[in-house]
PDB file of C-alpha atoms in Angstrom:
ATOM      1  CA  UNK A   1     150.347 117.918 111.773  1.00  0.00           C
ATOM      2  CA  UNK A   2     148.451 116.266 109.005  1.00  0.00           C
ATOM      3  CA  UNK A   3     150.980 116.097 106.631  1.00  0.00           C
ATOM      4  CA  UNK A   4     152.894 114.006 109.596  1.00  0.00           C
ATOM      5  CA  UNK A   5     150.620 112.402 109.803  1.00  0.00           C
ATOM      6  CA  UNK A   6     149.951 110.875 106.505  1.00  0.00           C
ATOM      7  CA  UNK A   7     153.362 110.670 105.664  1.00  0.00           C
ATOM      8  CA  UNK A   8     153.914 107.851 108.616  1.00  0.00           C
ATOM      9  CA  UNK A   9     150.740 106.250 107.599  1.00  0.00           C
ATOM     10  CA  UNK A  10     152.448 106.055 104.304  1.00  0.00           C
ATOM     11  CA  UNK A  11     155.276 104.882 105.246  1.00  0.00           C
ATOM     12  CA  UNK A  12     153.751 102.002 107.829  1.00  0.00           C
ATOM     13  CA  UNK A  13     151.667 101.227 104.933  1.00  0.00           C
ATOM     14  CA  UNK A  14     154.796 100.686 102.483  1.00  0.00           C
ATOM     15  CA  UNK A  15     156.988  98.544 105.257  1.00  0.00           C
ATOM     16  CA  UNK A  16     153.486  96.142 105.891  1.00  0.00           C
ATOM     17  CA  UNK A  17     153.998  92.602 103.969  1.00  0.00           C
ATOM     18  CA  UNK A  18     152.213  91.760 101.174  1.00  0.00           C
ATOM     19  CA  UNK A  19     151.302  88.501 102.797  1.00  0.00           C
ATOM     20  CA  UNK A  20     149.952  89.849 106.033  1.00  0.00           C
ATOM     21  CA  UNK A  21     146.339  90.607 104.894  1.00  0.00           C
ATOM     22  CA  UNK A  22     144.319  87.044 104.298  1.00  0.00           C
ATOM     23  CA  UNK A  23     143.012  87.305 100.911  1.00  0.00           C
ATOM     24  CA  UNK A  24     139.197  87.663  99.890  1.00  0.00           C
ATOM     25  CA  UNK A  25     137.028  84.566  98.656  1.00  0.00           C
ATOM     26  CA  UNK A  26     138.017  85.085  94.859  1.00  0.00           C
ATOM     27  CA  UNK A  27     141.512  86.758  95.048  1.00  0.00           C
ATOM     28  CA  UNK A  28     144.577  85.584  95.455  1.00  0.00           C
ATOM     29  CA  UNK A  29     147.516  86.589  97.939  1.00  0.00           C
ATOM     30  CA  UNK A  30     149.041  88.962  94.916  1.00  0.00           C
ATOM     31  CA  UNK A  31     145.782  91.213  94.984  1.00  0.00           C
ATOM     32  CA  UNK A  32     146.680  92.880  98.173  1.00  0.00           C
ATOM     33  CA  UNK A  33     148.902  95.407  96.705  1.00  0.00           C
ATOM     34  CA  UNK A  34     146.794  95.803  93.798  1.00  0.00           C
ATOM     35  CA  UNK A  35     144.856  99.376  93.127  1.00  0.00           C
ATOM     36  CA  UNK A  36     141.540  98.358  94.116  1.00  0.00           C
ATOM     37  CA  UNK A  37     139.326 101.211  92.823  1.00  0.00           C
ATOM     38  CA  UNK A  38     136.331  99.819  94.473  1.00  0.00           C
ATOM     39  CA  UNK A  39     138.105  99.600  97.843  1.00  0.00           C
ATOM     40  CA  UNK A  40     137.985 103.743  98.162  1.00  0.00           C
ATOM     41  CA  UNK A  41     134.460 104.162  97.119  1.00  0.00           C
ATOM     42  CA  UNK A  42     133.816 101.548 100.557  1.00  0.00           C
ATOM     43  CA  UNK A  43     136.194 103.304 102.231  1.00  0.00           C
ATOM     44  CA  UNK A  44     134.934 106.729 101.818  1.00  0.00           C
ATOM     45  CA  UNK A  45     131.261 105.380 102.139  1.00  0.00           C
ATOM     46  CA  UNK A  46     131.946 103.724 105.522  1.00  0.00           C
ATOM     47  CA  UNK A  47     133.459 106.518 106.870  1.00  0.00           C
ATOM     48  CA  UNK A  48     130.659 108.785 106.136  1.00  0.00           C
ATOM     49  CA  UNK A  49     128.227 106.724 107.782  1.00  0.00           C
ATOM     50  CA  UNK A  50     130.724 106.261 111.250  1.00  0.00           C
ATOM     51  CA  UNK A  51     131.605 102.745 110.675  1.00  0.00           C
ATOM     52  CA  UNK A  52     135.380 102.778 110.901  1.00  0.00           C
ATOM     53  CA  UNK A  53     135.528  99.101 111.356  1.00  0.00           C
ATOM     54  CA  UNK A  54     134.136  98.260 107.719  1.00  0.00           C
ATOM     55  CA  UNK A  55     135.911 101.184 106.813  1.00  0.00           C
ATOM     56  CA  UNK A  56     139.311  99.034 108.105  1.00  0.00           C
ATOM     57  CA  UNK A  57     137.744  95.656 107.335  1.00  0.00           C
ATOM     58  CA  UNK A  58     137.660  94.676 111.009  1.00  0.00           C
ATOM     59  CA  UNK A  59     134.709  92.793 112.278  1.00  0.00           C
ATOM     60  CA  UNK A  60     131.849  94.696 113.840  1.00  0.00           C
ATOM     61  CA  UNK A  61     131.038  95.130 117.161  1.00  0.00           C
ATOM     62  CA  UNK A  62     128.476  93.176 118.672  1.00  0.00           C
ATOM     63  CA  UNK A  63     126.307  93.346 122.530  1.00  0.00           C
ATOM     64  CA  UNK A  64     125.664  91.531 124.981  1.00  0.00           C
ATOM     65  CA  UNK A  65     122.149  90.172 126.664  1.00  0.00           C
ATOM     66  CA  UNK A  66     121.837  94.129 128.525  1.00  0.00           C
ATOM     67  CA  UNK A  67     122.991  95.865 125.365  1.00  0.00           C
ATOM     68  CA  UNK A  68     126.555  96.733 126.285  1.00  0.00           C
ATOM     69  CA  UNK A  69     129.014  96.409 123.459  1.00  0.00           C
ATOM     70  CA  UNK A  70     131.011  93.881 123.047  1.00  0.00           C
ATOM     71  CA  UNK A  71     134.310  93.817 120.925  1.00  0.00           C
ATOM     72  CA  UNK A  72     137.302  92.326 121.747  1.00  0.00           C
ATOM     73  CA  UNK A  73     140.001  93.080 118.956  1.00  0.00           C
ATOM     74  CA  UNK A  74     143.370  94.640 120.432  1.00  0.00           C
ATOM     75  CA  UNK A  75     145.232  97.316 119.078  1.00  0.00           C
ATOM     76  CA  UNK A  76     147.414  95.098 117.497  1.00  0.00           C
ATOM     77  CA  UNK A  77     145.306  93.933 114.781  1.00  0.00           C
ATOM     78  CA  UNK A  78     143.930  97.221 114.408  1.00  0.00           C
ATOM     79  CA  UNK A  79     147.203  98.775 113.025  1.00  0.00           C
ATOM     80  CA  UNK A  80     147.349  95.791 111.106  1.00  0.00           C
ATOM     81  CA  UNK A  81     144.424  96.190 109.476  1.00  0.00           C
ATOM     82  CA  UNK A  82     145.314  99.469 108.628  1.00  0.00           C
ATOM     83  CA  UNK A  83     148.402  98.781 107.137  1.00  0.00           C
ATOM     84  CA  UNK A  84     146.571  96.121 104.542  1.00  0.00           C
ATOM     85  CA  UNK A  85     143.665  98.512 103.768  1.00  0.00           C
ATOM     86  CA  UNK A  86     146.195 101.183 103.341  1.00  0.00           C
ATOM     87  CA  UNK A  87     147.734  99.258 100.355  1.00  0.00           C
ATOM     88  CA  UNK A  88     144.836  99.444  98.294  1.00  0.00           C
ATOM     89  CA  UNK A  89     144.554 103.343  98.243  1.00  0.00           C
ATOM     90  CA  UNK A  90     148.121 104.427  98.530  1.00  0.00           C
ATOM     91  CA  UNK A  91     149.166 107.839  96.842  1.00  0.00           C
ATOM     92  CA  UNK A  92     152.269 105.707  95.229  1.00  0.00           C
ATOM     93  CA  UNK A  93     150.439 102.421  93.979  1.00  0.00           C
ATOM     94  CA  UNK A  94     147.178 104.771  93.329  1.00  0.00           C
ATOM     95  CA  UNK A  95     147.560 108.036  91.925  1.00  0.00           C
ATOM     96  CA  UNK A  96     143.919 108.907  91.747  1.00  0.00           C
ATOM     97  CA  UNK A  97     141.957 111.426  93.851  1.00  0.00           C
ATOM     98  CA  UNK A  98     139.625 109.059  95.098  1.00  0.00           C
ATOM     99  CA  UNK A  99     142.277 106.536  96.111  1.00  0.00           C
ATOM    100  CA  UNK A 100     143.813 109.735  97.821  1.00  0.00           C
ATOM    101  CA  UNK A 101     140.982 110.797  99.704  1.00  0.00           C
ATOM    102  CA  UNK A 102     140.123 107.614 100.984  1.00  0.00           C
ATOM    103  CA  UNK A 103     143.359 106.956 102.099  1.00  0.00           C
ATOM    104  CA  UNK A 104     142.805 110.044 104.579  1.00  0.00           C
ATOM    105  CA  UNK A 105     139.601 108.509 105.482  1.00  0.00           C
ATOM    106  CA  UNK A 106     141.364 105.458 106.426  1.00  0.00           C
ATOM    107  CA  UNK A 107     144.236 107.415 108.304  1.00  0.00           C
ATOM    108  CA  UNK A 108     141.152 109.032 110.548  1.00  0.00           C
ATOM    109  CA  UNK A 109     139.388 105.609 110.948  1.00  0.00           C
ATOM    110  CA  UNK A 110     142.573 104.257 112.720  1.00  0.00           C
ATOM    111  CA  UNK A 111     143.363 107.455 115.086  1.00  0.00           C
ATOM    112  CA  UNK A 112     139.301 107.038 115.486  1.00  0.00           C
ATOM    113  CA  UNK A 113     139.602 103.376 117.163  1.00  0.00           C
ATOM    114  CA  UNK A 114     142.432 104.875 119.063  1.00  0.00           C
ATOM    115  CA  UNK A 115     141.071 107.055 120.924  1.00  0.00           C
ATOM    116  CA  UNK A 116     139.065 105.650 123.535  1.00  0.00           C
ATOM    117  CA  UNK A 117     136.165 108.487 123.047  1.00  0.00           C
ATOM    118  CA  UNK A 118     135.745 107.983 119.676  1.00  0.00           C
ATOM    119  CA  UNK A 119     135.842 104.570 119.584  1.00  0.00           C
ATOM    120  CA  UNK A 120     133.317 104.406 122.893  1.00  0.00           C
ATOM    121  CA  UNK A 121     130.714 106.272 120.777  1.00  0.00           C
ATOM    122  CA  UNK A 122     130.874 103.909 117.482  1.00  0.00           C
ATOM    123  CA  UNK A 123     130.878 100.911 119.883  1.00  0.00           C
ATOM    124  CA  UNK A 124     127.583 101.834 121.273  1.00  0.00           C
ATOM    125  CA  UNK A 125     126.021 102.713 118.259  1.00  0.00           C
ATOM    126  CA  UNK A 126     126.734  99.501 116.826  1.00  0.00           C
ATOM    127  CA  UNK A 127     125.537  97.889 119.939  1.00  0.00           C
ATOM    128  CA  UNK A 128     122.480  99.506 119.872  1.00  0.00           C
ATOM    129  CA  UNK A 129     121.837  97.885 116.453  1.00  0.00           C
ATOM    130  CA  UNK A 130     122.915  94.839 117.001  1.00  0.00           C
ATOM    131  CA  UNK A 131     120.249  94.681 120.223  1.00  0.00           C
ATOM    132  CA  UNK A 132     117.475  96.439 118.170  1.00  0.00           C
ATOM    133  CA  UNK A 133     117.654  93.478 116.162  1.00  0.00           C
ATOM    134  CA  UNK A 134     117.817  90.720 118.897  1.00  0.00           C
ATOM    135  CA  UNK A 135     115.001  92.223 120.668  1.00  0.00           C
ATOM    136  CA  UNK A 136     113.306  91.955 117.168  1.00  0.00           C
ATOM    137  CA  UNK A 137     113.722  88.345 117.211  1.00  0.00           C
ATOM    138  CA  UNK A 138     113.353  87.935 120.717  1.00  0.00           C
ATOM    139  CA  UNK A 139     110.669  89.679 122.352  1.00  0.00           C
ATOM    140  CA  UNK A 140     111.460  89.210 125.772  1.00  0.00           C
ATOM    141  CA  UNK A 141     115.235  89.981 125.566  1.00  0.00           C
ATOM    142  CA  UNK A 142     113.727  93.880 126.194  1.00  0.00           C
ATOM    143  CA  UNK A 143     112.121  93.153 129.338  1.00  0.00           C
ATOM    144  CA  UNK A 144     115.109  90.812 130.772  1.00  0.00           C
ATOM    145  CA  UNK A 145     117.767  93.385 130.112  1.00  0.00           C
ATOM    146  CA  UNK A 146     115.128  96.439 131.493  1.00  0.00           C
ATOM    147  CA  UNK A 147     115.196  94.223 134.422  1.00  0.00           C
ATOM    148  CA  UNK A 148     118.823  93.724 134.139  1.00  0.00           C
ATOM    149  CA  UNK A 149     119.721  97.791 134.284  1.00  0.00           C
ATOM    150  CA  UNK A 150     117.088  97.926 137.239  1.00  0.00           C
ATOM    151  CA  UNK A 151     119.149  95.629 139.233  1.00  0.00           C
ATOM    152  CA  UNK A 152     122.253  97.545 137.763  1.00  0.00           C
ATOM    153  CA  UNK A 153     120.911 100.801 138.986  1.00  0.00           C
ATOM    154  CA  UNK A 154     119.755  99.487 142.622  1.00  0.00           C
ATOM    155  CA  UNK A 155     123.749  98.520 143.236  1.00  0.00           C
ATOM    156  CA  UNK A 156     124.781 101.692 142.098  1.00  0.00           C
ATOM    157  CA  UNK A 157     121.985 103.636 144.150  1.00  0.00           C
ATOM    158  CA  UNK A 158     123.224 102.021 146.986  1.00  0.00           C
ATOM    159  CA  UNK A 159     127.105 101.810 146.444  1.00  0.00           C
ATOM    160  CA  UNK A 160     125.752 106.012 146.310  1.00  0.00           C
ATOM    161  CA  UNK A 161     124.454 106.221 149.371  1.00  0.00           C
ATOM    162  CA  UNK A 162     127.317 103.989 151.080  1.00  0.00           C
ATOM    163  CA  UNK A 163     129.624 106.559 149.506  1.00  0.00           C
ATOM    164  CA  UNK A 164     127.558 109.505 150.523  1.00  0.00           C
ATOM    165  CA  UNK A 165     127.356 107.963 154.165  1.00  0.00           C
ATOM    166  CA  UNK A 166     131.319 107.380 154.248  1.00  0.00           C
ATOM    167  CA  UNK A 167     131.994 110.949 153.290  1.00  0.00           C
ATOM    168  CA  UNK A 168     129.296 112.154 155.964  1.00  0.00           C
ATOM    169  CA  UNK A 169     131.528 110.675 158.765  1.00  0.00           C
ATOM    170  CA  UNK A 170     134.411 111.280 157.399  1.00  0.00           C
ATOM    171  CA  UNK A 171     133.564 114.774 157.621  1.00  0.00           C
ATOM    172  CA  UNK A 172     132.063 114.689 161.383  1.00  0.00           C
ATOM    173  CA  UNK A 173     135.181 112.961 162.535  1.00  0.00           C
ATOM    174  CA  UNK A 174     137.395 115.967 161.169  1.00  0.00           C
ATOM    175  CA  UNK A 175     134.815 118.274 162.841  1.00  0.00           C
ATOM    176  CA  UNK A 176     135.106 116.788 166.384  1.00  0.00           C
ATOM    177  CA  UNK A 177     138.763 116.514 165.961  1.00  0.00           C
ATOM    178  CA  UNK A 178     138.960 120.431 164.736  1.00  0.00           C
ATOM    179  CA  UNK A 179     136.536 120.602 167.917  1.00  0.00           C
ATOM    180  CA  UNK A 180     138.854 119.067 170.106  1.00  0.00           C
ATOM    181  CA  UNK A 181     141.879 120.861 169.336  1.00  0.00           C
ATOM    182  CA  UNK A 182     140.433 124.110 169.752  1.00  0.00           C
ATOM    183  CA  UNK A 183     139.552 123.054 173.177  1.00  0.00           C
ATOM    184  CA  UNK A 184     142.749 121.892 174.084  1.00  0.00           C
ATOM    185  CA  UNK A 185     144.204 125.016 172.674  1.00  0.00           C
ATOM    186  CA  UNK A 186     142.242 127.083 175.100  1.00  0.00           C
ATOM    187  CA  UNK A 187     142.783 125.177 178.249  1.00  0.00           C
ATOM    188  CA  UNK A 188     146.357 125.413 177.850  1.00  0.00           C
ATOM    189  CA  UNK A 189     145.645 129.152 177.170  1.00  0.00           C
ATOM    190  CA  UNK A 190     143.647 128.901 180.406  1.00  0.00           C
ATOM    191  CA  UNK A 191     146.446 127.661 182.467  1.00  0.00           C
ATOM    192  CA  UNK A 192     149.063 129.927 181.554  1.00  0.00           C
ATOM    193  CA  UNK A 193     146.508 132.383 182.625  1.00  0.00           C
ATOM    194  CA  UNK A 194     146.482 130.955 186.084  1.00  0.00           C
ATOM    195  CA  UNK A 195     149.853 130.199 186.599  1.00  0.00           C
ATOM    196  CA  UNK A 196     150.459 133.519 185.321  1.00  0.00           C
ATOM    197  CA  UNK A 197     147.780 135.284 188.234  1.00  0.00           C
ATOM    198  CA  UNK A 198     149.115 132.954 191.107  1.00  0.00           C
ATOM    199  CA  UNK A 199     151.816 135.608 191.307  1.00  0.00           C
ATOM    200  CA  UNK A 200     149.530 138.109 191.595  1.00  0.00           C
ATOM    201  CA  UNK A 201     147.101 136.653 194.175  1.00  0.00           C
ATOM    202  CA  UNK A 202     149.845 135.249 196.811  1.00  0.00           C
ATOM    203  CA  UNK A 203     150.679 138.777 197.173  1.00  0.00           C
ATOM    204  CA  UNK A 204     147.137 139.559 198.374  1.00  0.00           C
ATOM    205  CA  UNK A 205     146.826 136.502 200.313  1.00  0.00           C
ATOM    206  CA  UNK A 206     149.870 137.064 202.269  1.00  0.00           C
ATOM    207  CA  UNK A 207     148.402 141.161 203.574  1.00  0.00           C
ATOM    208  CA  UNK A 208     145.361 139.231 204.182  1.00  0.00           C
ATOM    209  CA  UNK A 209     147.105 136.666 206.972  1.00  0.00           C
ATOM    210  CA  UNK A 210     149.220 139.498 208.122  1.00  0.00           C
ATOM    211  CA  UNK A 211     145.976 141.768 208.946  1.00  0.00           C
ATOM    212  CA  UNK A 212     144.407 138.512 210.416  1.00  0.00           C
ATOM    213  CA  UNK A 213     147.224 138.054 212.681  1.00  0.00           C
ATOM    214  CA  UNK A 214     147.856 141.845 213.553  1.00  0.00           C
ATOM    215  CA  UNK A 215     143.860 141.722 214.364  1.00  0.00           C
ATOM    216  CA  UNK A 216     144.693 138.976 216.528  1.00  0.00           C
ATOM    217  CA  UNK A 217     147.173 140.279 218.735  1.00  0.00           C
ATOM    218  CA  UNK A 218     145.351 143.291 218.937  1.00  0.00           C
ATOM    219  CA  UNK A 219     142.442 141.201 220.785  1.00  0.00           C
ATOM    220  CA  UNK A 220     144.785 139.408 222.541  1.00  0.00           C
ATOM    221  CA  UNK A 221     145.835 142.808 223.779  1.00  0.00           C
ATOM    222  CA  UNK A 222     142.485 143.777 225.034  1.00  0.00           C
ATOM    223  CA  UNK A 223     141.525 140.516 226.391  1.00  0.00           C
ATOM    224  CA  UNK A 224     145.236 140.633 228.341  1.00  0.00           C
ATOM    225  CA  UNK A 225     144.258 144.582 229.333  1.00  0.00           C
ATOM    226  CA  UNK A 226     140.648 143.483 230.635  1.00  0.00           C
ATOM    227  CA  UNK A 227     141.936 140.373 232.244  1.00  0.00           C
ATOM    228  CA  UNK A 228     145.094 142.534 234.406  1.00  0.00           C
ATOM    229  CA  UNK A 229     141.643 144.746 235.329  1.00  0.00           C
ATOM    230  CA  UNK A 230     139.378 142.262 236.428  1.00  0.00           C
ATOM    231  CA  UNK A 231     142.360 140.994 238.678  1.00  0.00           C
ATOM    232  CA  UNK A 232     143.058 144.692 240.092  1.00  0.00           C
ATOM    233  CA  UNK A 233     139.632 144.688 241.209  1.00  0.00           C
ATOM    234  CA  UNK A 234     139.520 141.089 242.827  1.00  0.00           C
ATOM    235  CA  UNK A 235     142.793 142.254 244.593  1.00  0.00           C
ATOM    236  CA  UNK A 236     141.600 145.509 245.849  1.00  0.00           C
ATOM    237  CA  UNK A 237     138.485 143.896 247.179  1.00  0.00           C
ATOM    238  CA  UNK A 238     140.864 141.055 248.938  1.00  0.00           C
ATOM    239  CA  UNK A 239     142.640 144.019 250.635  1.00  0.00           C
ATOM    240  CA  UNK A 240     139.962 145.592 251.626  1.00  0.00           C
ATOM    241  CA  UNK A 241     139.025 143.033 253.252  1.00  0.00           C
ATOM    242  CA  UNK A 242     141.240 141.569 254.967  1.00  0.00           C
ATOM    243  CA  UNK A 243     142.443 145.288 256.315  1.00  0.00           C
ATOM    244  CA  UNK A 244     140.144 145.280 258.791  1.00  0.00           C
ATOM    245  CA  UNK A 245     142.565 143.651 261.016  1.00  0.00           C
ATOM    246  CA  UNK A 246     145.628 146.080 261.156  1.00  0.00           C
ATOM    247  CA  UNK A 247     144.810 147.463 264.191  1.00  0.00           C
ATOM    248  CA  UNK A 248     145.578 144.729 266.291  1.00  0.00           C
ATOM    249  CA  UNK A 249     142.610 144.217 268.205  1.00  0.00           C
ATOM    250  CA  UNK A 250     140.361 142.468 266.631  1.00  0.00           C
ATOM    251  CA  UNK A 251     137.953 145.172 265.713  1.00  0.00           C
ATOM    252  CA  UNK A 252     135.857 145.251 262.767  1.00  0.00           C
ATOM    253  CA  UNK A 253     136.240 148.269 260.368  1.00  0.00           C
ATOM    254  CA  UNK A 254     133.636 149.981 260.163  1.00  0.00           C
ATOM    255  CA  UNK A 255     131.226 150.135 257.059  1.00  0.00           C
ATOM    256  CA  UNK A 256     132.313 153.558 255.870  1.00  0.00           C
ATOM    257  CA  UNK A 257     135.887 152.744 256.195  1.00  0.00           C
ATOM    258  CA  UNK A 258     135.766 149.680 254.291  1.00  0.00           C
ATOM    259  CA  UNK A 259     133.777 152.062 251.767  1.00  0.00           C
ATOM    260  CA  UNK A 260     136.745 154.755 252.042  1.00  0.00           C
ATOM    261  CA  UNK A 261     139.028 151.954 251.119  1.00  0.00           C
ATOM    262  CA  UNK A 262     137.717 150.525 248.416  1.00  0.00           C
ATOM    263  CA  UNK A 263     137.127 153.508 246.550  1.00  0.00           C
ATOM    264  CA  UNK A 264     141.137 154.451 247.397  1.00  0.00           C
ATOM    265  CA  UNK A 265     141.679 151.103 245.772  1.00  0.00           C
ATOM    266  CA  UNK A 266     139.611 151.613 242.714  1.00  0.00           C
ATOM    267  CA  UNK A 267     140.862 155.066 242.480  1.00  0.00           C
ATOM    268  CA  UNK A 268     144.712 153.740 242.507  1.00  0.00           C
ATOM    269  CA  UNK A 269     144.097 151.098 240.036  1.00  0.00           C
ATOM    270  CA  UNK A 270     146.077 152.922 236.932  1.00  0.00           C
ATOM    271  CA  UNK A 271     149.242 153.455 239.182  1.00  0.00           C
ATOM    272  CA  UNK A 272     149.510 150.251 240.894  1.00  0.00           C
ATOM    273  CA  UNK A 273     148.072 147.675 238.833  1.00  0.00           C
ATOM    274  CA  UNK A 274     145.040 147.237 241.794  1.00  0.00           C
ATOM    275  CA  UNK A 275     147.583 146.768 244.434  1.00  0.00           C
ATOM    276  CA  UNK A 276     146.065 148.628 247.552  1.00  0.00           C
ATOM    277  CA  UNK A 277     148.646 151.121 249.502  1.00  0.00           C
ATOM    278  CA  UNK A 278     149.814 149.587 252.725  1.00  0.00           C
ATOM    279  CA  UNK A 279     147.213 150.252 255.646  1.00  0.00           C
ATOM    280  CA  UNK A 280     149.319 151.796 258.847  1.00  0.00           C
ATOM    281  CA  UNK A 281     147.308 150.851 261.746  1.00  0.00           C
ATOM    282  CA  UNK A 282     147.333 153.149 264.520  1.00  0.00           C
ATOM    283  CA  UNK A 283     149.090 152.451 267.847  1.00  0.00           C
ATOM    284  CA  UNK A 284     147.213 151.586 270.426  1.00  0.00           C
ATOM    285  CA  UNK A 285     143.722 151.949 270.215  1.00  0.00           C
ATOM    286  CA  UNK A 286     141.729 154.062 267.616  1.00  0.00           C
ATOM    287  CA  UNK A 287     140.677 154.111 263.846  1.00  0.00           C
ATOM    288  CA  UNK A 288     142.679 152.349 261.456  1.00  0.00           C
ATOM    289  CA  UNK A 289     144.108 155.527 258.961  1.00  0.00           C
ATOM    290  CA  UNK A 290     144.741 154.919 255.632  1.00  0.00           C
ATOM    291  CA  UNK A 291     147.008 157.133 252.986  1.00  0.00           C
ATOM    292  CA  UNK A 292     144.791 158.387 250.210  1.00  0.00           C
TER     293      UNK A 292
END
């Protein structure tokens, strides 16, 4: 992989123009191409110490008033940059070991400033510098940007704790809604259970109203049998009574005839439903005889 890779960093190198790197105070536009034995000695050096952008010739990174890095060179012009430094140190215009080995160095500088891990880490570190040395001339830079990160650190805290709050009901709100379907999933179990037993219970209901009603014609019955006796006994008494006239004249009966009679009455009651047995008076004078 990198034997690949050198061999298209060789190849980009040989297709860059000779006129695309802007020449050094002192050289002219022909130097570019020239072996520059120098020029791997930096390179090497620069890559030892992590500075790929010297190591490339780019400018360095600088920071801002809170220490961030700042650096605003696009790709573009680092592949360019490449390509001219490359020149110097090619295998085919510089056949020495040196010039070799740098020439890898360079090759890792680039893919370094690609990647945006590797080039996060050499950006700070030259930010970190390059504020060391402004809070050196400026003492009071420190405290402004300590006061800066404060700030900083109070809008995250709280963009936190909104966050943390948002999740929090986003989670009860799927709780009551699990809540809520389990209900609903039991109340519909609960009335197909009920539909299911009204089957079962109409059954029951309907003996029930049948042994009301069979109950209630079985008092009717006995309020029917005691009312039919209650009359027999009225009507016995009524004929009792009023046989004291068969005779035809005029006597009264006497008391233990009307006793005779009544007990005849009460005794007949079963057979004729209290209706007394006719009274035959006797012809002319005498005692009124009844049939027992």
């Amino acid at each position: 992989m990198e034997r690949l890779e050198r061999m298209f960093n060789e190849a980009a190198a040989r297709a860059a123009p000779a006129s695309a790197r802007r020449p050094l105070p002192g050289e002219s536009d022909s130097d570019d191409d020239k072996p520059d034995p120098t020029a791997a000695e930096r390179i090497v050096r620069a890559h030892a110490d992590g500075d790929f952008f010297t190591a490339l010739g780019l400018p360095l990174p600088d920071c801002d008033d809170a220490g961030k890095p700042v650096w605003d060179v696009p790709d573009g012009v680092v592949s360019k940059a490449f390509r001219k430094a490359s020149l110097r140190v090619h295998p085919d215009k510089n056949p020495s070991e040196e010039a070799k080995i740098a020439f890898d160095k360079l090759s890792d500088a680039n893919r370094a400033l690609r990647d945006p891990a590797r080039r996060g880490e050499a950006l700070r570190k030259f930010a970190t510098k390059a504020f060391n040395e402004k809070c050196r001339l400026d003492p009071g830079l420190m405290l402004r940007a300590k006061k800066a990160q404060e700030r900083r650190d109070a809008e995250g805290y709280h963009e936190e704790i909104q966050r943390q709050q948002e999740a929090h009901r986003e989670r009860i709100a799927a709780m009551k809604a699990k809540a809520a379907a389990f209900r609903k999933r039991h109340r519909e179990d609960d009335d197909d259970d009920d539909d299911a037993s009204v089957g079962d219970t109409s059954s029951d209901d309907d003996d029930e109203e049948e042994d009301a009603k069979e109950k209630e014609r079985a008092a009717e019955a006995e309020r029917a049998a005691k009312k039919r006796a209650k009359a027999a006994e009225e009507a016995a008494a009524k004929a009792s009574t009023e046989g004291g006239g068969g005779g035809g004249n005029g006597r009264k009966a006497r008391p233990g005839a009307r006793k005779k009679v009544a007990s005849a009455s009460s005794d007949d009651d079963d057979d004729d439903a209290g209706l007394a047995r006719p009274v035959l008076g006797a012809k002319g004078r005498g005692k009124p005889k009844f049939i027992m």
